[in-house]
Backbone as CSV, one residue per row, in Angstrom:
resi,resn,N_x,N_y,N_z,CA_x,CA_y,CA_z,C_x,C_y,C_z
1,MET,-24.071,-6.083,-66.650,-23.179,-7.239,-66.562,-21.731,-6.869,-66.899
2,LYS,-21.538,-5.937,-67.866,-20.186,-5.522,-68.210,-19.489,-4.870,-67.020
3,ALA,-20.266,-4.069,-66.252,-19.682,-3.413,-65.074,-19.254,-4.439,-64.043
4,ILE,-20.052,-5.486,-63.852,-19.729,-6.527,-62.878,-18.470,-7.274,-63.294
5,LYS,-18.372,-7.610,-64.571,-17.192,-8.324,-65.060,-15.938,-7.476,-64.907
6,THR,-16.054,-6.177,-65.210,-14.907,-5.275,-65.079,-14.435,-5.185,-63.642
7,LEU,-15.368,-5.066,-62.713,-15.021,-4.978,-61.298,-14.406,-6.278,-60.798
8,ALA,-14.917,-7.410,-61.281,-14.377,-8.699,-60.881,-12.934,-8.865,-61.359
9,ILE,-12.659,-8.467,-62.593,-11.300,-8.546,-63.132,-10.365,-7.637,-62.353
10,ALA,-10.855,-6.432,-62.007,-10.041,-5.491,-61.234,-9.711,-6.053,-59.865
11,ALA,-10.687,-6.699,-59.224,-10.461,-7.282,-57.897,-9.420,-8.386,-57.951
12,ILE,-9.499,-9.238,-58.975,-8.531,-10.334,-59.127,-7.128,-9.776,-59.341
13,ALA,-7.025,-8.718,-60.165,-5.718,-8.104,-60.431,-5.120,-7.510,-59.167
14,ILE,-5.956,-6.867,-58.355,-5.474,-6.270,-57.108,-4.979,-7.346,-56.152
15,MET,-5.740,-8.409,-56.018,-5.349,-9.492,-55.116,-4.047,-10.145,-55.565
16,ALA,-3.892,-10.322,-56.878,-2.675,-10.938,-57.392,-1.462,-10.060,-57.120
17,THR,-1.635,-8.747,-57.277,-0.541,-7.809,-57.018,-0.148,-7.825,-55.549
18,ALA,-1.162,-7.829,-54.679,-0.894,-7.829,-53.238,-0.227,-9.127,-52.803
19,THR,-0.627,-10.242,-53.393,-0.050,-11.530,-53.031,1.419,-11.600,-53.412
20,ALA,1.777,-10.932,-54.511,3.163,-10.963,-54.966,4.097,-10.179,-54.057
21,SER,3.549,-9.303,-53.232,4.379,-8.506,-52.340,4.741,-9.295,-51.100
22,GLN,6.017,-9.222,-50.668,6.466,-9.972,-49.509,6.297,-9.171,-48.220
23,ALA,6.002,-7.884,-48.320,5.898,-7.037,-47.138,4.455,-6.822,-46.704
24,GLN,3.532,-7.553,-47.282,2.125,-7.325,-47.027,1.710,-7.830,-45.646
25,ILE,0.634,-7.251,-45.125,0.014,-7.696,-43.891,-1.448,-7.975,-44.185
26,LEU,-1.911,-9.168,-43.844,-3.304,-9.550,-44.053,-4.029,-9.545,-42.721
27,SER,-5.139,-8.809,-42.669,-5.957,-8.736,-41.461,-7.395,-9.067,-41.812
28,ILE,-8.088,-9.750,-40.903,-9.477,-10.155,-41.109,-10.255,-9.912,-39.823
29,GLY,-11.514,-9.487,-39.968,-12.334,-9.295,-38.787,-13.752,-8.878,-39.107
30,PRO,-14.621,-8.827,-38.085,-16.023,-8.432,-38.283,-16.161,-6.936,-38.514
31,ARG,-17.222,-6.560,-39.235,-17.493,-5.162,-39.550,-18.990,-4.916,-39.436
32,ILE,-19.381,-3.878,-38.706,-20.791,-3.543,-38.550,-20.970,-2.043,-38.732
33,GLY,-22.209,-1.614,-38.999,-22.432,-0.187,-39.145,-23.863,0.156,-39.485
34,THR,-24.066,1.425,-39.794,-25.390,1.931,-40.162,-25.304,2.609,-41.518
35,GLU,-26.403,2.585,-42.227,-26.436,3.160,-43.570,-27.642,4.061,-43.715
36,ILE,-27.435,5.260,-44.213,-28.515,6.202,-44.499,-28.626,6.333,-46.004
37,ASN,-29.753,5.894,-46.514,-29.936,5.753,-47.950,-30.767,6.908,-48.498
38,ARG,-30.284,7.508,-49.578,-31.058,8.538,-50.266,-31.167,8.169,-51.738
39,LEU,-32.378,7.999,-52.220,-32.590,7.713,-53.634,-32.599,9.010,-54.432
40,SER,-31.764,9.067,-55.463,-31.804,10.216,-56.362,-32.409,9.775,-57.686
41,PHE,-33.120,10.662,-58.324,-33.838,10.300,-59.536,-33.450,11.196,-60.716
42,ASP,-33.779,10.712,-61.886,-33.423,11.427,-63.096,-34.257,12.692,-63.296
43,LYS,-35.451,12.748,-62.721,-36.321,13.903,-62.858,-36.644,14.452,-61.469
44,ASN,-37.053,15.718,-61.416,-37.295,16.380,-60.140,-38.708,16.148,-59.605
45,THR,-39.419,15.128,-60.100,-40.779,14.880,-59.652,-40.832,14.049,-58.377
46,PHE,-39.678,13.508,-57.933,-39.637,12.711,-56.718,-38.979,13.497,-55.593
47,SER,-39.451,13.282,-54.374,-38.837,13.901,-53.199,-38.575,12.811,-52.161
48,PRO,-37.389,12.163,-52.139,-37.130,11.049,-51.229,-36.746,11.515,-49.825
49,ASP,-37.068,10.723,-48.824,-36.692,10.974,-47.428,-35.628,9.979,-47.004
50,ASN,-34.687,10.455,-46.215,-33.638,9.573,-45.723,-34.179,8.655,-44.630
51,ARG,-33.745,7.417,-44.646,-34.077,6.446,-43.608,-32.811,5.675,-43.248
52,ALA,-32.678,5.299,-42.001,-31.491,4.570,-41.549,-31.662,3.076,-41.778
53,GLY,-30.581,2.423,-42.229,-30.527,0.982,-42.350,-29.343,0.472,-41.562
54,PHE,-28.972,-0.765,-41.800,-27.827,-1.323,-41.086,-27.072,-2.283,-41.986
55,THR,-25.829,-2.561,-41.596,-24.985,-3.476,-42.352,-24.075,-4.245,-41.405
56,ALA,-23.762,-5.472,-41.750,-22.885,-6.305,-40.923,-22.250,-7.373,-41.801
57,GLY,-20.991,-7.715,-41.489,-20.317,-8.732,-42.285,-18.879,-8.924,-41.876
58,LEU,-18.066,-9.345,-42.840,-16.667,-9.681,-42.600,-15.782,-8.894,-43.558
59,GLN,-14.674,-8.365,-43.030,-13.748,-7.563,-43.832,-12.356,-8.185,-43.819
60,ALA,-11.704,-8.173,-44.968,-10.304,-8.597,-45.094,-9.507,-7.436,-45.667
61,GLU,-8.324,-7.181,-45.092,-7.504,-6.056,-45.529,-6.079,-6.513,-45.806
62,VAL,-5.530,-6.054,-46.917,-4.123,-6.272,-47.246,-3.455,-4.905,-47.271
63,SER,-2.391,-4.736,-46.509,-1.726,-3.440,-46.429,-0.227,-3.577,-46.599
64,LEU,0.373,-2.503,-47.096,1.823,-2.401,-47.240,2.283,-1.331,-46.260
65,PRO,2.764,-1.705,-45.078,3.004,-0.756,-44.003,4.006,0.344,-44.319
66,VAL,5.002,0.073,-45.134,6.051,1.061,-45.391,5.509,2.250,-46.179
67,VAL,4.680,1.978,-47.180,4.173,3.049,-48.044,2.762,3.485,-47.674
68,GLY,2.081,2.729,-46.822,0.747,3.091,-46.374,-0.375,2.721,-47.320
69,LEU,-0.054,2.056,-48.432,-1.075,1.672,-49.396,-1.644,0.297,-49.081
70,GLY,-2.826,0.044,-49.573,-3.438,-1.263,-49.392,-4.845,-1.270,-49.948
71,PHE,-5.573,-2.316,-49.663,-6.963,-2.403,-50.073,-7.692,-3.336,-49.121
72,ASP,-9.004,-3.199,-49.083,-9.815,-4.136,-48.311,-10.993,-4.591,-49.156
73,ILE,-11.498,-5.764,-48.831,-12.673,-6.326,-49.482,-13.559,-6.907,-48.401
74,SER,-14.857,-6.691,-48.518,-15.793,-7.130,-47.493,-16.955,-7.885,-48.121
75,ALA,-17.556,-8.750,-47.322,-18.816,-9.399,-47.672,-19.822,-8.960,-46.612
76,MET,-20.793,-8.141,-47.017,-21.684,-7.492,-46.063,-23.160,-7.794,-46.361
77,TYR,-23.924,-8.000,-45.286,-25.382,-8.013,-45.403,-25.860,-6.588,-45.154
78,VAL,-26.679,-6.051,-46.055,-27.116,-4.660,-45.954,-28.635,-4.578,-46.033
79,HIS,-29.219,-3.832,-45.103,-30.651,-3.521,-45.175,-30.794,-2.032,-45.435
80,ARG,-31.439,-1.668,-46.535,-31.630,-0.276,-46.908,-33.113,0.069,-46.893
81,SER,-33.401,1.319,-46.515,-34.790,1.755,-46.447,-34.882,3.228,-46.814
82,SER,-35.843,3.565,-47.695,-36.055,4.954,-48.074,-37.510,5.141,-48.477
83,ALA,-38.080,6.287,-48.114,-39.471,6.581,-48.476,-39.502,7.658,-49.545
84,SER,-40.378,7.510,-50.529,-40.447,8.467,-51.626,-41.898,8.788,-51.965
85,THR,-42.113,9.960,-52.537,-43.426,10.330,-53.045,-43.276,10.858,-54.463
86,LEU,-44.298,10.685,-55.262,-44.295,11.111,-56.662,-45.299,12.240,-56.856
87,LYS,-44.853,13.347,-57.416,-45.746,14.482,-57.713,-45.762,14.702,-59.217
88,LEU,-46.897,14.439,-59.850,-47.034,14.605,-61.286,-47.350,16.058,-61.624
89,ASP,-46.899,16.517,-62.776,-47.176,17.878,-63.216,-48.682,18.078,-63.374
90,GLY,-49.211,19.093,-62.678,-50.629,19.393,-62.797,-51.530,18.579,-61.899
91,ALA,-50.957,17.602,-61.163,-51.781,16.768,-60.288,-52.073,17.506,-58.989
92,PRO,-53.279,17.347,-58.420,-53.623,18.054,-57.184,-52.900,17.528,-55.958
93,ALA,-52.442,16.300,-56.007,-51.770,15.702,-54.835,-50.704,14.730,-55.313
94,SER,-49.814,14.412,-54.420,-48.741,13.472,-54.754,-49.206,12.042,-54.583
95,VAL,-48.524,11.136,-55.259,-48.805,9.715,-55.142,-47.823,9.117,-54.144
96,ASP,-48.315,8.502,-53.100,-47.462,7.938,-52.064,-46.886,6.613,-52.546
97,VAL,-45.555,6.553,-52.636,-44.892,5.328,-53.067,-44.588,4.439,-51.865
98,THR,-44.949,4.896,-50.671,-44.702,4.208,-49.404,-43.208,4.034,-49.178
99,THR,-42.829,3.006,-48.432,-41.427,2.829,-48.054,-40.734,1.827,-48.960
100,TYR,-39.609,2.232,-49.484,-38.765,1.344,-50.292,-37.767,0.652,-49.368
101,LYS,-37.792,-0.664,-49.326,-36.869,-1.428,-48.487,-36.209,-2.504,-49.324
102,GLY,-34.982,-2.840,-48.976,-34.278,-3.895,-49.696,-33.167,-4.499,-48.864
103,ASP,-32.993,-5.803,-48.990,-31.896,-6.516,-48.342,-30.920,-6.958,-49.428
104,TYR,-29.626,-6.716,-49.170,-28.604,-6.984,-50.175,-27.416,-7.734,-49.568
105,ILE,-26.714,-8.462,-50.413,-25.379,-8.962,-50.108,-24.425,-8.072,-50.896
106,GLU,-23.649,-7.278,-50.166,-22.815,-6.264,-50.804,-21.333,-6.627,-50.697
107,ILE,-20.592,-6.408,-51.783,-19.161,-6.670,-51.814,-18.444,-5.376,-52.192
108,PRO,-18.012,-4.588,-51.195,-17.226,-3.384,-51.486,-15.734,-3.701,-51.554
109,ILE,-15.043,-3.075,-52.501,-13.592,-3.217,-52.649,-12.998,-1.811,-52.575
110,ASN,-12.231,-1.533,-51.533,-11.712,-0.186,-51.320,-10.193,-0.129,-51.448
111,PHE,-9.713,0.822,-52.244,-8.293,1.135,-52.306,-8.011,2.122,-51.177
112,LYS,-7.016,1.826,-50.348,-6.847,2.564,-49.095,-5.440,3.130,-48.968
113,TYR,-5.386,4.344,-48.392,-4.093,4.958,-48.087,-4.106,5.431,-46.640
114,LYS,-3.196,4.867,-45.828,-3.078,5.244,-44.425,-1.993,6.303,-44.268
115,ILE,-2.337,7.340,-43.528,-1.430,8.463,-43.331,-0.609,8.218,-42.065
116,GLY,0.684,8.036,-42.240,1.548,7.753,-41.096,1.849,9.001,-40.275
117,LEU,1.584,8.926,-38.995,1.887,10.029,-38.082,3.094,9.638,-37.247
118,PRO,4.195,10.364,-37.356,5.419,10.008,-36.631,5.165,9.825,-35.130
119,GLY,5.534,8.653,-34.634,5.396,8.357,-33.224,4.006,7.954,-32.779
120,LEU,3.008,8.063,-33.689,1.629,7.755,-33.308,0.987,6.668,-34.153
121,SER,1.713,6.151,-35.135,1.114,5.244,-36.104,0.545,3.975,-35.470
122,LYS,1.110,3.540,-34.349,0.601,2.340,-33.687,-0.637,2.615,-32.842
123,ILE,-0.895,3.884,-32.595,-2.061,4.264,-31.797,-3.146,4.884,-32.660
124,LEU,-2.740,5.744,-33.583,-3.684,6.502,-34.395,-3.171,6.593,-35.829
125,ALA,-4.002,6.157,-36.786,-3.612,6.201,-38.196,-4.820,6.587,-39.048
126,PRO,-4.939,7.852,-39.449,-6.021,8.259,-40.350,-5.837,7.612,-41.730
127,TYR,-6.931,7.442,-42.450,-6.828,6.884,-43.798,-7.964,7.407,-44.666
128,ILE,-7.727,7.347,-45.973,-8.740,7.669,-46.972,-8.900,6.446,-47.869
129,PHE,-10.067,6.311,-48.469,-10.298,5.135,-49.318,-11.337,5.437,-50.390
130,THR,-11.279,4.669,-51.447,-12.251,4.762,-52.526,-12.277,3.450,-53.286
131,GLY,-13.404,3.151,-53.896,-13.488,1.913,-54.659,-14.911,1.518,-54.987
132,PRO,-15.072,0.491,-55.819,-16.392,0.050,-56.262,-17.078,-0.837,-55.242
133,SER,-18.377,-0.941,-55.388,-19.176,-1.813,-54.537,-20.282,-2.444,-55.376
134,ILE,-20.443,-3.756,-55.245,-21.502,-4.477,-55.954,-22.455,-5.057,-54.929
135,ALA,-23.745,-4.757,-55.055,-24.765,-5.254,-54.134,-25.761,-6.122,-54.893
136,PHE,-25.975,-7.344,-54.379,-26.907,-8.279,-55.002,-28.172,-8.368,-54.149
137,LEU,-29.316,-8.191,-54.787,-30.587,-8.190,-54.085,-30.853,-9.553,-53.445
138,ALA,-31.168,-9.545,-52.146,-31.434,-10.790,-51.418,-32.873,-10.887,-50.933
139,SER,-33.663,-9.814,-51.108,-35.061,-9.819,-50.684,-35.972,-9.876,-51.903
140,LYS,-37.258,-9.728,-51.695,-38.213,-9.764,-52.791,-37.948,-8.617,-53.761
141,GLN,-38.281,-8.841,-55.023,-37.956,-7.863,-56.057,-38.925,-6.679,-56.077
142,ASP,-40.180,-6.855,-55.602,-41.121,-5.748,-55.636,-40.759,-4.719,-54.571
143,ALA,-40.790,-3.422,-54.931,-40.401,-2.350,-54.021,-41.611,-1.555,-53.538
144,ALA,-42.515,-1.215,-54.419,-43.684,-0.415,-54.064,-44.662,-0.483,-55.227
145,ALA,-45.724,0.295,-55.119,-46.781,0.208,-56.117,-46.296,0.541,-57.520
146,VAL,-45.350,1.496,-57.642,-44.915,1.916,-58.974,-43.418,1.714,-59.187
147,LEU,-42.741,1.038,-58.263,-41.308,0.811,-58.378,-40.986,-0.673,-58.299
148,GLU,-39.906,-1.060,-58.953,-39.438,-2.441,-58.901,-37.931,-2.444,-58.696
149,LYS,-37.473,-3.167,-57.679,-36.043,-3.220,-57.390,-35.320,-4.065,-58.430
150,LYS,-34.106,-3.653,-58.781,-33.280,-4.437,-59.683,-32.413,-5.404,-58.883
151,LYS,-31.980,-6.486,-59.516,-31.284,-7.557,-58.809,-29.844,-7.216,-58.476
152,CYS,-29.255,-6.228,-59.149,-27.863,-5.868,-58.903,-27.723,-4.349,-58.885
153,ASP,-26.947,-3.849,-57.930,-26.760,-2.415,-57.756,-25.257,-2.140,-57.631
154,VAL,-24.718,-1.278,-58.493,-23.293,-0.962,-58.486,-23.097,0.488,-58.073
155,ALA,-22.155,0.734,-57.159,-21.871,2.084,-56.691,-20.363,2.273,-56.572
156,TRP,-19.948,3.543,-56.340,-18.542,3.842,-56.092,-18.452,4.603,-54.769
157,ASN,-17.590,4.121,-53.867,-17.481,4.685,-52.526,-16.311,5.667,-52.410
158,PHE,-16.526,6.725,-51.627,-15.483,7.679,-51.259,-15.562,7.857,-49.746
159,GLY,-14.435,7.674,-49.030,-14.538,7.751,-47.588,-13.262,8.112,-46.867
160,VAL,-13.420,8.359,-45.575,-12.306,8.647,-44.669,-12.513,7.828,-43.405
161,GLY,-11.425,7.614,-42.671,-11.541,6.855,-41.437,-10.309,6.996,-40.581
162,VAL,-10.310,6.281,-39.476,-9.174,6.285,-38.570,-9.002,4.881,-37.990
163,GLN,-7.751,4.459,-37.891,-7.428,3.171,-37.279,-6.842,3.424,-35.899
164,LEU,-7.384,2.745,-34.889,-6.953,2.923,-33.511,-6.309,1.648,-32.990
165,PHE,-5.130,1.774,-32.419,-4.414,0.666,-31.781,-4.208,-0.526,-32.723
166,GLN,-4.100,-0.236,-34.019,-3.793,-1.223,-35.067,-4.876,-2.294,-35.238
167,HIS,-6.030,-2.112,-34.622,-7.098,-3.112,-34.729,-8.453,-2.513,-35.088
168,LEU,-8.850,-1.443,-34.431,-10.176,-0.863,-34.623,-10.146,0.164,-35.749
169,GLN,-11.005,-0.034,-36.744,-11.133,0.917,-37.848,-12.549,1.483,-37.858
170,ILE,-12.641,2.807,-37.796,-13.923,3.501,-37.855,-13.912,4.379,-39.106
171,GLY,-14.861,4.139,-40.005,-14.865,4.858,-41.272,-16.237,5.356,-41.665
172,ALA,-16.256,6.414,-42.465,-17.487,6.971,-43.014,-17.295,7.155,-44.512
173,SER,-18.279,6.762,-45.291,-18.145,6.850,-46.739,-19.461,7.261,-47.384
174,TYR,-19.329,7.774,-48.601,-20.499,8.106,-49.410,-20.487,7.216,-50.642
175,GLY,-21.570,6.496,-50.878,-21.692,5.625,-52.034,-22.458,6.313,-53.150
176,LEU,-21.797,6.528,-54.261,-22.407,7.185,-55.417,-22.940,6.121,-56.369
177,GLY,-24.250,6.080,-56.538,-24.868,5.072,-57.384,-24.445,5.193,-58.842
178,ILE,-24.059,4.062,-59.436,-23.663,4.036,-60.849,-24.793,3.457,-61.703
179,THR,-25.384,2.372,-61.247,-26.485,1.748,-61.973,-27.815,2.071,-61.295
180,LYS,-28.905,1.827,-61.971,-30.234,2.047,-61.424,-30.566,0.952,-60.410
181,ALA,-30.959,1.357,-59.205,-31.319,0.393,-58.170,-32.788,-0.005,-58.255
182,VAL,-33.621,0.914,-58.726,-35.039,0.627,-58.923,-35.457,1.147,-60.288
183,LYS,-36.508,0.585,-60.820,-37.046,1.074,-62.083,-38.541,1.312,-61.945
184,TYR,-39.026,2.237,-62.731,-40.437,2.596,-62.717,-41.222,1.571,-63.523
185,THR,-42.346,1.096,-62.976,-43.105,0.037,-63.632,-44.096,0.553,-64.662
186,GLY,-44.319,1.882,-64.693,-45.193,2.450,-65.711,-46.658,2.424,-65.383
187,LEU,-47.021,2.275,-64.104,-48.436,2.250,-63.741,-49.093,3.623,-63.886
188,VAL,-48.262,4.683,-63.752,-48.761,6.042,-63.974,-48.117,6.544,-65.259
189,GLN,-48.876,6.671,-66.313,-48.335,6.917,-67.641,-47.500,8.201,-67.718
190,ASP,-47.909,9.257,-67.018,-47.214,10.537,-67.108,-45.816,10.508,-66.512
191,ALA,-45.527,9.497,-65.675,-44.220,9.453,-65.008,-43.320,8.368,-65.570
192,ALA,-43.680,7.830,-66.739,-42.895,6.742,-67.307,-41.467,7.176,-67.572
193,GLY,-40.521,6.258,-67.351,-39.127,6.527,-67.649,-38.326,7.055,-66.483
194,ILE,-38.929,7.233,-65.303,-38.199,7.729,-64.144,-37.572,6.548,-63.407
195,ASP,-36.258,6.486,-63.412,-35.525,5.424,-62.728,-34.676,6.024,-61.616
196,GLY,-34.415,5.263,-60.552,-33.684,5.788,-59.406,-32.372,5.076,-59.151
197,LYS,-31.434,5.802,-58.513,-30.156,5.250,-58.094,-30.054,5.309,-56.571
198,ASN,-29.268,4.413,-55.998,-29.000,4.431,-54.579,-27.783,5.298,-54.293
199,ASN,-27.965,6.398,-53.576,-26.860,7.199,-53.054,-26.972,7.154,-51.534
200,TYR,-25.907,6.787,-50.838,-26.046,6.532,-49.415,-24.766,6.853,-48.643
201,TRP,-24.962,7.216,-47.369,-23.868,7.396,-46.418,-23.774,6.157,-45.554
202,THR,-22.547,5.705,-45.285,-22.339,4.533,-44.450,-21.285,4.837,-43.390
203,VAL,-21.583,4.478,-42.154,-20.630,4.605,-41.052,-20.437,3.213,-40.449
204,THR,-19.200,2.729,-40.432,-18.940,1.378,-39.953,-17.761,1.338,-38.983
205,ALA,-17.719,0.258,-38.219,-16.592,-0.027,-37.341,-16.172,-1.475,-37.582
206,ALA,-14.877,-1.714,-37.696,-14.340,-3.058,-37.928,-13.217,-3.333,-36.937
207,TRP,-13.176,-4.563,-36.424,-12.099,-4.995,-35.540,-11.322,-6.072,-36.285
208,LEU,-10.054,-5.734,-36.644,-9.276,-6.616,-37.507,-8.165,-7.320,-36.726
209,PHE,-7.987,-8.610,-37.042,-6.929,-9.419,-36.457,-5.900,-9.744,-37.540
210,LYS,-4.639,-9.545,-37.271,-3.593,-9.866,-38.240,-3.411,-11.377,-38.296
211,VAL,-3.472,-11.910,-39.515,-3.297,-13.349,-39.702,-2.032,-13.682,-40.469
212,LEU,-1.479,-12.723,-41.210,-0.232,-12.930,-41.954,0.627,-11.684,-41.835
């Protein structure tokens, strides 16, 4: 909860700063993409497989064209899927955890820097971005026989992208899990205490319309 409150305060501060600027540009538009989720665990007894998911929602961006700085905030529906197996020390075979799936409402907030290319900025503008993301569980809480999904998942994104013709933004990012996305239920005593985080790659495309 402390992490959520901190991120919320940071978002409000960023919005207030951007609103105070008279040179800002506000753009809004749809955003869609695919997500490849990899669960990492605290112990080496798990071997997760990557699975593709999808995401779709709405993005708002505030930018300062002269200096290239800005930020965006999105409200996204995300479906994540990953399969994992558990191998206990000394066990003859692994325990199949089956497929971990989850639906989330995710709110990523990215600090963005667009690199101005002389004579090409209206056609092509590369950018880098980073920032926090909060995902709230929207599906059932049970994940698998020995795992249970948590209701809130916090990550930090690092990414690169390119803006084309001042409207289309194509970006790729890596989300580094900060909080535990799933917890072990303790059905297998020898594996108690193993909790997992969501680490994932996301590739999205957004079409933004300038409104201010």
